[in-house]
Amino acid sequence: MAPMIYTLYGFAIFFFIFWCAMWLLHLIAIFYGKYRLHKKNQMIPPEEPYPGVSIIKPLMGDDPHLLSNLETFFTMRYPIYEILFCIEDEKDPSIEVVYNLIEKYPQVPASVFIGGSSVGVNPKINNMHKAYEASSFNLILISDSGIRMKEDTLQDMVNHMTEKTGIVHQMPFTSDRNGFAATLEKVYFGTAQSRMYLAADCVRINCHTGMSTLMRKTVLEEQGGLKTFGCYLAEDFFIAKSFMDRGWKTAISSQPALQNSGICDIYSFQARLTRWAKLRVAMLPLVIIFEPLSECMVIGACTGWAASVLFKWEPLVFYLIHILVWFLCDWVLLSIVQNSSLPFNKFDFVVGWLFRECSGPYLFILAVFDPSIRWRNRCFKLAWGGIAQEMKPRIKC
């Protein structure tokens, strides 16, 4: 009987300590986000001119917002940069959009690379390889097709590229759009995602996502170039890891990345979250244990039970107070990341937040029991450590 009691108390202590750690992450994210995000740009003195930047834009398929998203790269206030568009299929509809923009903004150096290469299983790296090899500058900005840029975003990122910094990346967020799916995306990226992202960056843990990343090409070349990471689907994580292993720092820009895909629906968004969860499980197996516990509803229930065992507190009251305070902290964090009026009211936030928090554990379970990765019309399987292998056939899986 005694061993069973000790086991129960052991689990209760573990859950309570983990719960306290999650609240510490909340506080770190809120205070670090307030300190780090949305700082006004300061110009580099004239004797230190801005370095040139090669912007690599991998494109695939049509998107209702593609034209407006790409145009923001032609209108940035930055003295010297080039845009290198990468398109795998010569019949891709994005080609016409790109050439129209090049004709409209002839003062901006831009090139188009069609066909891609075969340097690994990662379709994104295969698509970008030719452009990477042809890039003119030491600073490389890899930017996904759905990203919008403000006029001073590139300047802000370069300002964070200090002598000891090898990578500057933008924290994922979303543009203001209409509809429940857009609300759900903004709630997720402004709460659950930003909480872990900001806390990880504050304590210098690799949290890098590659949707908008500025990096030093010379450091990448020391490791064999971009093609070295073609064996991974989560190439962004392993690129950042390789930089950090060599003593380089990574930093987030003060401006979050504004995702603005024209395809915005709940199914696509949840499929994206499930795919990311599969990648995390393959790269860091301990995620299977700790990620579900980081969810509000799960850790609240576990700690409610733990509090009743350790302190004889009423578990239901504890659970409800836990959810309320977590909800309020998420509202504060989202407001900090947004830095302006939210495009939805408080009721929409409540619905979106509850939907996200209740569906999160379910999506993670799906990811664990179906480890195959579906990416556009291709399907991959992952080995431990994150190395990917493409499965056949390519269209159906």
PDB file of N, CA and C in Angstrom, residues 164-259:
ATOM      1  N   LYS A 164      27.776  38.773 -33.538  1.00  0.00           N
ATOM      2  CA  LYS A 164      27.742  37.401 -33.033  1.00  0.00           C
ATOM      3  C   LYS A 164      26.447  36.681 -33.379  1.00  0.00           C
ATOM      4  N   THR A 165      25.576  37.332 -34.152  1.00  0.00           N
ATOM      5  CA  THR A 165      24.301  36.739 -34.529  1.00  0.00           C
ATOM      6  C   THR A 165      24.399  36.149 -35.929  1.00  0.00           C
ATOM      7  N   GLY A 166      23.964  34.918 -36.073  1.00  0.00           N
ATOM      8  CA  GLY A 166      24.011  34.261 -37.377  1.00  0.00           C
ATOM      9  C   GLY A 166      22.660  34.184 -38.056  1.00  0.00           C
ATOM     10  N   ILE A 167      21.586  34.195 -37.254  1.00  0.00           N
ATOM     11  CA  ILE A 167      20.231  34.070 -37.800  1.00  0.00           C
ATOM     12  C   ILE A 167      19.311  35.055 -37.086  1.00  0.00           C
ATOM     13  N   VAL A 168      18.526  35.779 -37.866  1.00  0.00           N
ATOM     14  CA  VAL A 168      17.442  36.603 -37.332  1.00  0.00           C
ATOM     15  C   VAL A 168      16.151  36.107 -37.973  1.00  0.00           C
ATOM     16  N   HIS A 169      15.176  35.727 -37.165  1.00  0.00           N
ATOM     17  CA  HIS A 169      13.937  35.190 -37.706  1.00  0.00           C
ATOM     18  C   HIS A 169      12.744  35.917 -37.107  1.00  0.00           C
ATOM     19  N   GLN A 170      11.649  35.904 -37.844  1.00  0.00           N
ATOM     20  CA  GLN A 170      10.425  36.534 -37.371  1.00  0.00           C
ATOM     21  C   GLN A 170       9.541  35.509 -36.671  1.00  0.00           C
ATOM     22  N   MET A 171       8.953  35.916 -35.568  1.00  0.00           N
ATOM     23  CA  MET A 171       8.014  35.050 -34.860  1.00  0.00           C
ATOM     24  C   MET A 171       6.738  34.916 -35.681  1.00  0.00           C
ATOM     25  N   PRO A 172       6.234  33.712 -35.909  1.00  0.00           N
ATOM     26  CA  PRO A 172       5.036  33.545 -36.740  1.00  0.00           C
ATOM     27  C   PRO A 172       3.810  34.244 -36.143  1.00  0.00           C
ATOM     28  N   PHE A 173       3.116  34.985 -36.977  1.00  0.00           N
ATOM     29  CA  PHE A 173       1.846  35.597 -36.603  1.00  0.00           C
ATOM     30  C   PHE A 173       1.015  35.686 -37.872  1.00  0.00           C
ATOM     31  N   THR A 174      -0.098  36.397 -37.859  1.00  0.00           N
ATOM     32  CA  THR A 174      -0.963  36.468 -39.039  1.00  0.00           C
ATOM     33  C   THR A 174      -1.422  37.897 -39.292  1.00  0.00           C
ATOM     34  N   SER A 175      -1.742  38.176 -40.540  1.00  0.00           N
ATOM     35  CA  SER A 175      -2.370  39.448 -40.897  1.00  0.00           C
ATOM     36  C   SER A 175      -3.826  39.437 -40.450  1.00  0.00           C
ATOM     37  N   ASP A 176      -4.415  40.603 -40.404  1.00  0.00           N
ATOM     38  CA  ASP A 176      -5.837  40.710 -40.056  1.00  0.00           C
ATOM     39  C   ASP A 176      -6.685  40.265 -41.242  1.00  0.00           C
ATOM     40  N   ARG A 177      -7.522  39.263 -41.007  1.00  0.00           N
ATOM     41  CA  ARG A 177      -8.431  38.769 -42.046  1.00  0.00           C
ATOM     42  C   ARG A 177      -9.782  38.464 -41.405  1.00  0.00           C
ATOM     43  N   ASN A 178     -10.781  38.284 -42.246  1.00  0.00           N
ATOM     44  CA  ASN A 178     -12.134  38.036 -41.763  1.00  0.00           C
ATOM     45  C   ASN A 178     -12.433  36.539 -41.696  1.00  0.00           C
ATOM     46  N   GLY A 179     -13.397  36.171 -40.851  1.00  0.00           N
ATOM     47  CA  GLY A 179     -13.844  34.790 -40.771  1.00  0.00           C
ATOM     48  C   GLY A 179     -13.325  34.079 -39.526  1.00  0.00           C
ATOM     49  N   PHE A 180     -14.027  32.993 -39.161  1.00  0.00           N
ATOM     50  CA  PHE A 180     -13.661  32.264 -37.941  1.00  0.00           C
ATOM     51  C   PHE A 180     -12.306  31.584 -38.083  1.00  0.00           C
ATOM     52  N   ALA A 181     -11.999  31.049 -39.265  1.00  0.00           N
ATOM     53  CA  ALA A 181     -10.706  30.383 -39.454  1.00  0.00           C
ATOM     54  C   ALA A 181      -9.561  31.365 -39.249  1.00  0.00           C
ATOM     55  N   ALA A 182      -9.730  32.607 -39.733  1.00  0.00           N
ATOM     56  CA  ALA A 182      -8.700  33.626 -39.531  1.00  0.00           C
ATOM     57  C   ALA A 182      -8.563  33.984 -38.058  1.00  0.00           C
ATOM     58  N   THR A 183      -9.701  34.047 -37.358  1.00  0.00           N
ATOM     59  CA  THR A 183      -9.665  34.296 -35.909  1.00  0.00           C
ATOM     60  C   THR A 183      -8.934  33.178 -35.191  1.00  0.00           C
ATOM     61  N   LEU A 184      -9.216  31.943 -35.575  1.00  0.00           N
ATOM     62  CA  LEU A 184      -8.572  30.784 -34.958  1.00  0.00           C
ATOM     63  C   LEU A 184      -7.063  30.818 -35.167  1.00  0.00           C
ATOM     64  N   GLU A 185      -6.636  31.154 -36.375  1.00  0.00           N
ATOM     65  CA  GLU A 185      -5.208  31.248 -36.661  1.00  0.00           C
ATOM     66  C   GLU A 185      -4.546  32.322 -35.801  1.00  0.00           C
ATOM     67  N   LYS A 186      -5.159  33.478 -35.724  1.00  0.00           N
ATOM     68  CA  LYS A 186      -4.571  34.570 -34.951  1.00  0.00           C
ATOM     69  C   LYS A 186      -4.521  34.228 -33.467  1.00  0.00           C
ATOM     70  N   VAL A 187      -5.560  33.571 -32.969  1.00  0.00           N
ATOM     71  CA  VAL A 187      -5.565  33.160 -31.565  1.00  0.00           C
ATOM     72  C   VAL A 187      -4.439  32.164 -31.299  1.00  0.00           C
ATOM     73  N   TYR A 188      -4.263  31.185 -32.179  1.00  0.00           N
ATOM     74  CA  TYR A 188      -3.213  30.192 -31.968  1.00  0.00           C
ATOM     75  C   TYR A 188      -1.828  30.830 -32.008  1.00  0.00           C
ATOM     76  N   PHE A 189      -1.540  31.584 -33.073  1.00  0.00           N
ATOM     77  CA  PHE A 189      -0.203  32.146 -33.221  1.00  0.00           C
ATOM     78  C   PHE A 189       0.073  33.249 -32.198  1.00  0.00           C
ATOM     79  N   GLY A 190      -0.968  33.882 -31.687  1.00  0.00           N
ATOM     80  CA  GLY A 190      -0.772  34.934 -30.708  1.00  0.00           C
ATOM     81  C   GLY A 190      -0.797  34.458 -29.275  1.00  0.00           C
ATOM     82  N   THR A 191      -1.116  33.176 -29.047  1.00  0.00           N
ATOM     83  CA  THR A 191      -1.173  32.659 -27.674  1.00  0.00           C
ATOM     84  C   THR A 191      -0.268  31.432 -27.521  1.00  0.00           C
ATOM     85  N   ALA A 192      -0.751  30.259 -27.899  1.00  0.00           N
ATOM     86  CA  ALA A 192       0.007  29.015 -27.692  1.00  0.00           C
ATOM     87  C   ALA A 192       1.366  29.052 -28.384  1.00  0.00           C
ATOM     88  N   GLN A 193       1.390  29.500 -29.645  1.00  0.00           N
ATOM     89  CA  GLN A 193       2.648  29.526 -30.393  1.00  0.00           C
ATOM     90  C   GLN A 193       3.586  30.602 -29.868  1.00  0.00           C
ATOM     91  N   SER A 194       3.089  31.808 -29.679  1.00  0.00           N
ATOM     92  CA  SER A 194       3.956  32.901 -29.247  1.00  0.00           C
ATOM     93  C   SER A 194       4.455  32.699 -27.818  1.00  0.00           C
ATOM     94  N   ARG A 195       3.652  32.055 -26.979  1.00  0.00           N
ATOM     95  CA  ARG A 195       4.085  31.800 -25.604  1.00  0.00           C
ATOM     96  C   ARG A 195       5.357  30.946 -25.600  1.00  0.00           C
ATOM     97  N   MET A 196       5.352  29.848 -26.332  1.00  0.00           N
ATOM     98  CA  MET A 196       6.521  28.986 -26.374  1.00  0.00           C
ATOM     99  C   MET A 196       7.675  29.637 -27.140  1.00  0.00           C
ATOM    100  N   TYR A 197       7.350  30.358 -28.196  1.00  0.00           N
ATOM    101  CA  TYR A 197       8.365  30.983 -29.047  1.00  0.00           C
ATOM    102  C   TYR A 197       9.138  32.053 -28.284  1.00  0.00           C
ATOM    103  N   LEU A 198       8.397  32.942 -27.603  1.00  0.00           N
ATOM    104  CA  LEU A 198       9.037  34.033 -26.876  1.00  0.00           C
ATOM    105  C   LEU A 198       9.835  33.513 -25.683  1.00  0.00           C
ATOM    106  N   ALA A 199       9.253  32.563 -24.949  1.00  0.00           N
ATOM    107  CA  ALA A 199       9.956  32.011 -23.795  1.00  0.00           C
ATOM    108  C   ALA A 199      11.231  31.293 -24.229  1.00  0.00           C
ATOM    109  N   ALA A 200      11.157  30.535 -25.333  1.00  0.00           N
ATOM    110  CA  ALA A 200      12.330  29.813 -25.820  1.00  0.00           C
ATOM    111  C   ALA A 200      13.415  30.779 -26.271  1.00  0.00           C
ATOM    112  N   ASP A 201      13.039  31.841 -26.986  1.00  0.00           N
ATOM    113  CA  ASP A 201      14.037  32.808 -27.438  1.00  0.00           C
ATOM    114  C   ASP A 201      14.672  33.527 -26.253  1.00  0.00           C
ATOM    115  N   CYS A 202      13.894  33.797 -25.212  1.00  0.00           N
ATOM    116  CA  CYS A 202      14.407  34.500 -24.038  1.00  0.00           C
ATOM    117  C   CYS A 202      15.495  33.694 -23.348  1.00  0.00           C
ATOM    118  N   VAL A 203      15.329  32.371 -23.280  1.00  0.00           N
ATOM    119  CA  VAL A 203      16.316  31.534 -22.590  1.00  0.00           C
ATOM    120  C   VAL A 203      17.279  30.861 -23.566  1.00  0.00           C
ATOM    121  N   ARG A 204      17.255  31.318 -24.822  1.00  0.00           N
ATOM    122  CA  ARG A 204      18.192  30.875 -25.859  1.00  0.00           C
ATOM    123  C   ARG A 204      18.056  29.395 -26.200  1.00  0.00           C
ATOM    124  N   ILE A 205      16.804  28.950 -26.360  1.00  0.00           N
ATOM    125  CA  ILE A 205      16.523  27.604 -26.861  1.00  0.00           C
ATOM    126  C   ILE A 205      16.109  27.716 -28.320  1.00  0.00           C
ATOM    127  N   ASN A 206      16.496  26.761 -29.140  1.00  0.00           N
ATOM    128  CA  ASN A 206      16.184  26.801 -30.572  1.00  0.00           C
ATOM    129  C   ASN A 206      14.673  26.751 -30.801  1.00  0.00           C
ATOM    130  N   CYS A 207      14.110  27.863 -31.272  1.00  0.00           N
ATOM    131  CA  CYS A 207      12.678  27.929 -31.556  1.00  0.00           C
ATOM    132  C   CYS A 207      12.441  28.351 -33.002  1.00  0.00           C
ATOM    133  N   HIS A 208      13.473  28.265 -33.823  1.00  0.00           N
ATOM    134  CA  HIS A 208      13.467  28.851 -35.159  1.00  0.00           C
ATOM    135  C   HIS A 208      12.462  28.204 -36.097  1.00  0.00           C
ATOM    136  N   THR A 209      11.643  29.027 -36.736  1.00  0.00           N
ATOM    137  CA  THR A 209      10.811  28.580 -37.853  1.00  0.00           C
ATOM    138  C   THR A 209      11.247  29.331 -39.094  1.00  0.00           C
ATOM    139  N   GLY A 210      11.197  28.665 -40.238  1.00  0.00           N
ATOM    140  CA  GLY A 210      11.829  29.199 -41.437  1.00  0.00           C
ATOM    141  C   GLY A 210      10.945  29.971 -42.377  1.00  0.00           C
ATOM    142  N   MET A 211       9.769  30.427 -41.938  1.00  0.00           N
ATOM    143  CA  MET A 211       8.897  31.144 -42.873  1.00  0.00           C
ATOM    144  C   MET A 211       9.433  32.518 -43.229  1.00  0.00           C
ATOM    145  N   SER A 212      10.269  33.113 -42.370  1.00  0.00           N
ATOM    146  CA  SER A 212      10.893  34.401 -42.661  1.00  0.00           C
ATOM    147  C   SER A 212      12.183  34.479 -41.864  1.00  0.00           C
ATOM    148  N   THR A 213      13.306  34.164 -42.531  1.00  0.00           N
ATOM    149  CA  THR A 213      14.583  33.983 -41.840  1.00  0.00           C
ATOM    150  C   THR A 213      15.712  34.674 -42.581  1.00  0.00           C
ATOM    151  N   LEU A 214      16.464  35.489 -41.849  1.00  0.00           N
ATOM    152  CA  LEU A 214      17.658  36.143 -42.376  1.00  0.00           C
ATOM    153  C   LEU A 214      18.871  35.422 -41.803  1.00  0.00           C
ATOM    154  N   MET A 215      19.788  34.987 -42.663  1.00  0.00           N
ATOM    155  CA  MET A 215      20.950  34.229 -42.191  1.00  0.00           C
ATOM    156  C   MET A 215      22.199  34.581 -42.980  1.00  0.00           C
ATOM    157  N   ARG A 216      23.336  34.253 -42.389  1.00  0.00           N
ATOM    158  CA  ARG A 216      24.620  34.509 -43.040  1.00  0.00           C
ATOM    159  C   ARG A 216      24.970  33.354 -43.978  1.00  0.00           C
ATOM    160  N   LYS A 217      25.168  33.684 -45.236  1.00  0.00           N
ATOM    161  CA  LYS A 217      25.474  32.661 -46.229  1.00  0.00           C
ATOM    162  C   LYS A 217      26.847  32.031 -45.978  1.00  0.00           C
ATOM    163  N   THR A 218      27.823  32.820 -45.512  1.00  0.00           N
ATOM    164  CA  THR A 218      29.168  32.281 -45.290  1.00  0.00           C
ATOM    165  C   THR A 218      29.148  31.161 -44.250  1.00  0.00           C
ATOM    166  N   VAL A 219      28.325  31.315 -43.207  1.00  0.00           N
ATOM    167  CA  VAL A 219      28.239  30.274 -42.181  1.00  0.00           C
ATOM    168  C   VAL A 219      27.573  29.029 -42.752  1.00  0.00           C
ATOM    169  N   LEU A 220      26.541  29.238 -43.573  1.00  0.00           N
ATOM    170  CA  LEU A 220      25.854  28.121 -44.200  1.00  0.00           C
ATOM    171  C   LEU A 220      26.790  27.372 -45.150  1.00  0.00           C
ATOM    172  N   GLU A 221      27.644  28.122 -45.857  1.00  0.00           N
ATOM    173  CA  GLU A 221      28.580  27.504 -46.786  1.00  0.00           C
ATOM    174  C   GLU A 221      29.625  26.656 -46.054  1.00  0.00           C
ATOM    175  N   GLU A 222      29.985  27.044 -44.849  1.00  0.00           N
ATOM    176  CA  GLU A 222      30.947  26.253 -44.069  1.00  0.00           C
ATOM    177  C   GLU A 222      30.419  24.851 -43.784  1.00  0.00           C
ATOM    178  N   GLN A 223      29.094  24.707 -43.853  1.00  0.00           N
ATOM    179  CA  GLN A 223      28.475  23.413 -43.568  1.00  0.00           C
ATOM    180  C   GLN A 223      28.016  22.708 -44.848  1.00  0.00           C
ATOM    181  N   GLY A 224      28.442  23.233 -45.999  1.00  0.00           N
ATOM    182  CA  GLY A 224      28.109  22.615 -47.271  1.00  0.00           C
ATOM    183  C   GLY A 224      26.992  23.291 -48.029  1.00  0.00           C
ATOM    184  N   GLY A 225      26.479  24.389 -47.502  1.00  0.00           N
ATOM    185  CA  GLY A 225      25.416  25.116 -48.189  1.00  0.00           C
ATOM    186  C   GLY A 225      24.028  24.624 -47.822  1.00  0.00           C
ATOM    187  N   LEU A 226      23.048  25.176 -48.509  1.00  0.00           N
ATOM    188  CA  LEU A 226      21.651  24.856 -48.215  1.00  0.00           C
ATOM    189  C   LEU A 226      21.332  23.389 -48.473  1.00  0.00           C
ATOM    190  N   LYS A 227      21.981  22.803 -49.460  1.00  0.00           N
ATOM    191  CA  LYS A 227      21.675  21.412 -49.840  1.00  0.00           C
ATOM    192  C   LYS A 227      21.987  20.416 -48.731  1.00  0.00           C
ATOM    193  N   THR A 228      22.861  20.797 -47.789  1.00  0.00           N
ATOM    194  CA  THR A 228      23.206  19.911 -46.681  1.00  0.00           C
ATOM    195  C   THR A 228      21.971  19.525 -45.872  1.00  0.00           C
ATOM    196  N   PHE A 229      20.979  20.398 -45.861  1.00  0.00           N
ATOM    197  CA  PHE A 229      19.801  20.183 -45.026  1.00  0.00           C
ATOM    198  C   PHE A 229      18.607  19.666 -45.838  1.00  0.00           C
ATOM    199  N   GLY A 230      18.878  19.210 -47.048  1.00  0.00           N
ATOM    200  CA  GLY A 230      17.816  18.683 -47.897  1.00  0.00           C
ATOM    201  C   GLY A 230      17.259  17.351 -47.444  1.00  0.00           C
ATOM    202  N   CYS A 231      17.930  16.687 -46.495  1.00  0.00           N
ATOM    203  CA  CYS A 231      17.443  15.399 -46.002  1.00  0.00           C
ATOM    204  C   CYS A 231      16.394  15.561 -44.912  1.00  0.00           C
ATOM    205  N   TYR A 232      16.161  16.804 -44.476  1.00  0.00           N
ATOM    206  CA  TYR A 232      15.179  17.074 -43.426  1.00  0.00           C
ATOM    207  C   TYR A 232      13.969  17.801 -43.996  1.00  0.00           C
ATOM    208  N   LEU A 233      12.796  17.539 -43.436  1.00  0.00           N
ATOM    209  CA  LEU A 233      11.634  18.362 -43.759  1.00  0.00           C
ATOM    210  C   LEU A 233      11.630  19.624 -42.900  1.00  0.00           C
ATOM    211  N   ALA A 234      12.047  19.494 -41.649  1.00  0.00           N
ATOM    212  CA  ALA A 234      12.145  20.652 -40.754  1.00  0.00           C
ATOM    213  C   ALA A 234      13.548  21.251 -40.882  1.00  0.00           C
ATOM    214  N   GLU A 235      13.873  21.688 -42.092  1.00  0.00           N
ATOM    215  CA  GLU A 235      15.221  22.199 -42.339  1.00  0.00           C
ATOM    216  C   GLU A 235      15.524  23.428 -41.496  1.00  0.00           C
ATOM    217  N   ASP A 236      14.497  24.219 -41.165  1.00  0.00           N
ATOM    218  CA  ASP A 236      14.708  25.436 -40.390  1.00  0.00           C
ATOM    219  C   ASP A 236      15.276  25.126 -39.007  1.00  0.00           C
ATOM    220  N   PHE A 237      14.733  24.113 -38.349  1.00  0.00           N
ATOM    221  CA  PHE A 237      15.218  23.724 -37.021  1.00  0.00           C
ATOM    222  C   PHE A 237      16.678  23.291 -37.080  1.00  0.00           C
ATOM    223  N   PHE A 238      17.019  22.473 -38.068  1.00  0.00           N
ATOM    224  CA  PHE A 238      18.370  21.926 -38.124  1.00  0.00           C
ATOM    225  C   PHE A 238      19.385  22.963 -38.611  1.00  0.00           C
ATOM    226  N   ILE A 239      18.963  23.911 -39.438  1.00  0.00           N
ATOM    227  CA  ILE A 239      19.858  25.005 -39.819  1.00  0.00           C
ATOM    228  C   ILE A 239      20.206  25.833 -38.590  1.00  0.00           C
ATOM    229  N   ALA A 240      19.180  26.197 -37.809  1.00  0.00           N
ATOM    230  CA  ALA A 240      19.432  26.978 -36.597  1.00  0.00           C
ATOM    231  C   ALA A 240      20.294  26.202 -35.618  1.00  0.00           C
ATOM    232  N   LYS A 241      20.044  24.896 -35.479  1.00  0.00           N
ATOM    233  CA  LYS A 241      20.846  24.067 -34.573  1.00  0.00           C
ATOM    234  C   LYS A 241      22.310  24.059 -34.992  1.00  0.00           C
ATOM    235  N   SER A 242      22.551  23.966 -36.298  1.00  0.00           N
ATOM    236  CA  SER A 242      23.930  23.937 -36.772  1.00  0.00           C
ATOM    237  C   SER A 242      24.636  25.266 -36.508  1.00  0.00           C
ATOM    238  N   PHE A 243      23.912  26.382 -36.643  1.00  0.00           N
ATOM    239  CA  PHE A 243      24.491  27.693 -36.336  1.00  0.00           C
ATOM    240  C   PHE A 243      24.834  27.783 -34.850  1.00  0.00           C
ATOM    241  N   MET A 244      23.904  27.354 -34.002  1.00  0.00           N
ATOM    242  CA  MET A 244      24.104  27.456 -32.558  1.00  0.00           C
ATOM    243  C   MET A 244      25.227  26.528 -32.096  1.00  0.00           C
ATOM    244  N   ASP A 245      25.337  25.362 -32.718  1.00  0.00           N
ATOM    245  CA  ASP A 245      26.420  24.432 -32.378  1.00  0.00           C
ATOM    246  C   ASP A 245      27.788  25.030 -32.691  1.00  0.00           C
ATOM    247  N   ARG A 246      27.837  25.956 -33.636  1.00  0.00           N
ATOM    248  CA  ARG A 246      29.096  26.606 -34.007  1.00  0.00           C
ATOM    249  C   ARG A 246      29.332  27.904 -33.241  1.00  0.00           C
ATOM    250  N   GLY A 247      28.473  28.177 -32.273  1.00  0.00           N
ATOM    251  CA  GLY A 247      28.687  29.344 -31.431  1.00  0.00           C
ATOM    252  C   GLY A 247      27.983  30.609 -31.864  1.00  0.00           C
ATOM    253  N   TRP A 248      27.152  30.530 -32.919  1.00  0.00           N
ATOM    254  CA  TRP A 248      26.422  31.707 -33.374  1.00  0.00           C
ATOM    255  C   TRP A 248      25.113  31.843 -32.604  1.00  0.00           C
ATOM    256  N   LYS A 249      24.696  33.087 -32.389  1.00  0.00           N
ATOM    257  CA  LYS A 249      23.431  33.355 -31.724  1.00  0.00           C
ATOM    258  C   LYS A 249      22.309  33.457 -32.751  1.00  0.00           C
ATOM    259  N   THR A 250      21.106  33.188 -32.315  1.00  0.00           N
ATOM    260  CA  THR A 250      19.922  33.466 -33.115  1.00  0.00           C
ATOM    261  C   THR A 250      19.081  34.495 -32.369  1.00  0.00           C
ATOM    262  N   ALA A 251      18.293  35.255 -33.104  1.00  0.00           N
ATOM    263  CA  ALA A 251      17.479  36.306 -32.479  1.00  0.00           C
ATOM    264  C   ALA A 251      16.192  36.469 -33.267  1.00  0.00           C
ATOM    265  N   ILE A 252      15.143  36.904 -32.580  1.00  0.00           N
ATOM    266  CA  ILE A 252      13.902  37.208 -33.293  1.00  0.00           C
ATOM    267  C   ILE A 252      13.843  38.704 -33.580  1.00  0.00           C
ATOM    268  N   SER A 253      13.261  39.019 -34.706  1.00  0.00           N
ATOM    269  CA  SER A 253      13.022  40.408 -35.073  1.00  0.00           C
ATOM    270  C   SER A 253      11.941  40.990 -34.174  1.00  0.00           C
ATOM    271  N   SER A 254      11.908  42.304 -34.064  1.00  0.00           N
ATOM    272  CA  SER A 254      10.867  42.932 -33.245  1.00  0.00           C
ATOM    273  C   SER A 254       9.512  42.913 -33.946  1.00  0.00           C
ATOM    274  N   GLN A 255       9.505  42.645 -35.254  1.00  0.00           N
ATOM    275  CA  GLN A 255       8.248  42.566 -35.990  1.00  0.00           C
ATOM    276  C   GLN A 255       7.894  41.100 -36.260  1.00  0.00           C
ATOM    277  N   PRO A 256       6.723  40.644 -35.824  1.00  0.00           N
ATOM    278  CA  PRO A 256       6.304  39.276 -36.140  1.00  0.00           C
ATOM    279  C   PRO A 256       6.076  39.096 -37.643  1.00  0.00           C
ATOM    280  N   ALA A 257       6.184  37.858 -38.103  1.00  0.00           N
ATOM    281  CA  ALA A 257       5.925  37.542 -39.507  1.00  0.00           C
ATOM    282  C   ALA A 257       4.421  37.563 -39.763  1.00  0.00           C
ATOM    283  N   LEU A 258       4.010  38.318 -40.760  1.00  0.00           N
ATOM    284  CA  LEU A 258       2.588  38.457 -41.078  1.00  0.00           C
ATOM    285  C   LEU A 258       2.205  37.463 -42.173  1.00  0.00           C
ATOM    286  N   GLN A 259       1.681  36.311 -41.765  1.00  0.00           N
ATOM    287  CA  GLN A 259       1.197  35.329 -42.727  1.00  0.00           C
ATOM    288  C   GLN A 259      -0.130  35.811 -43.304  1.00  0.00           C
TER     289      GLN A 259
END
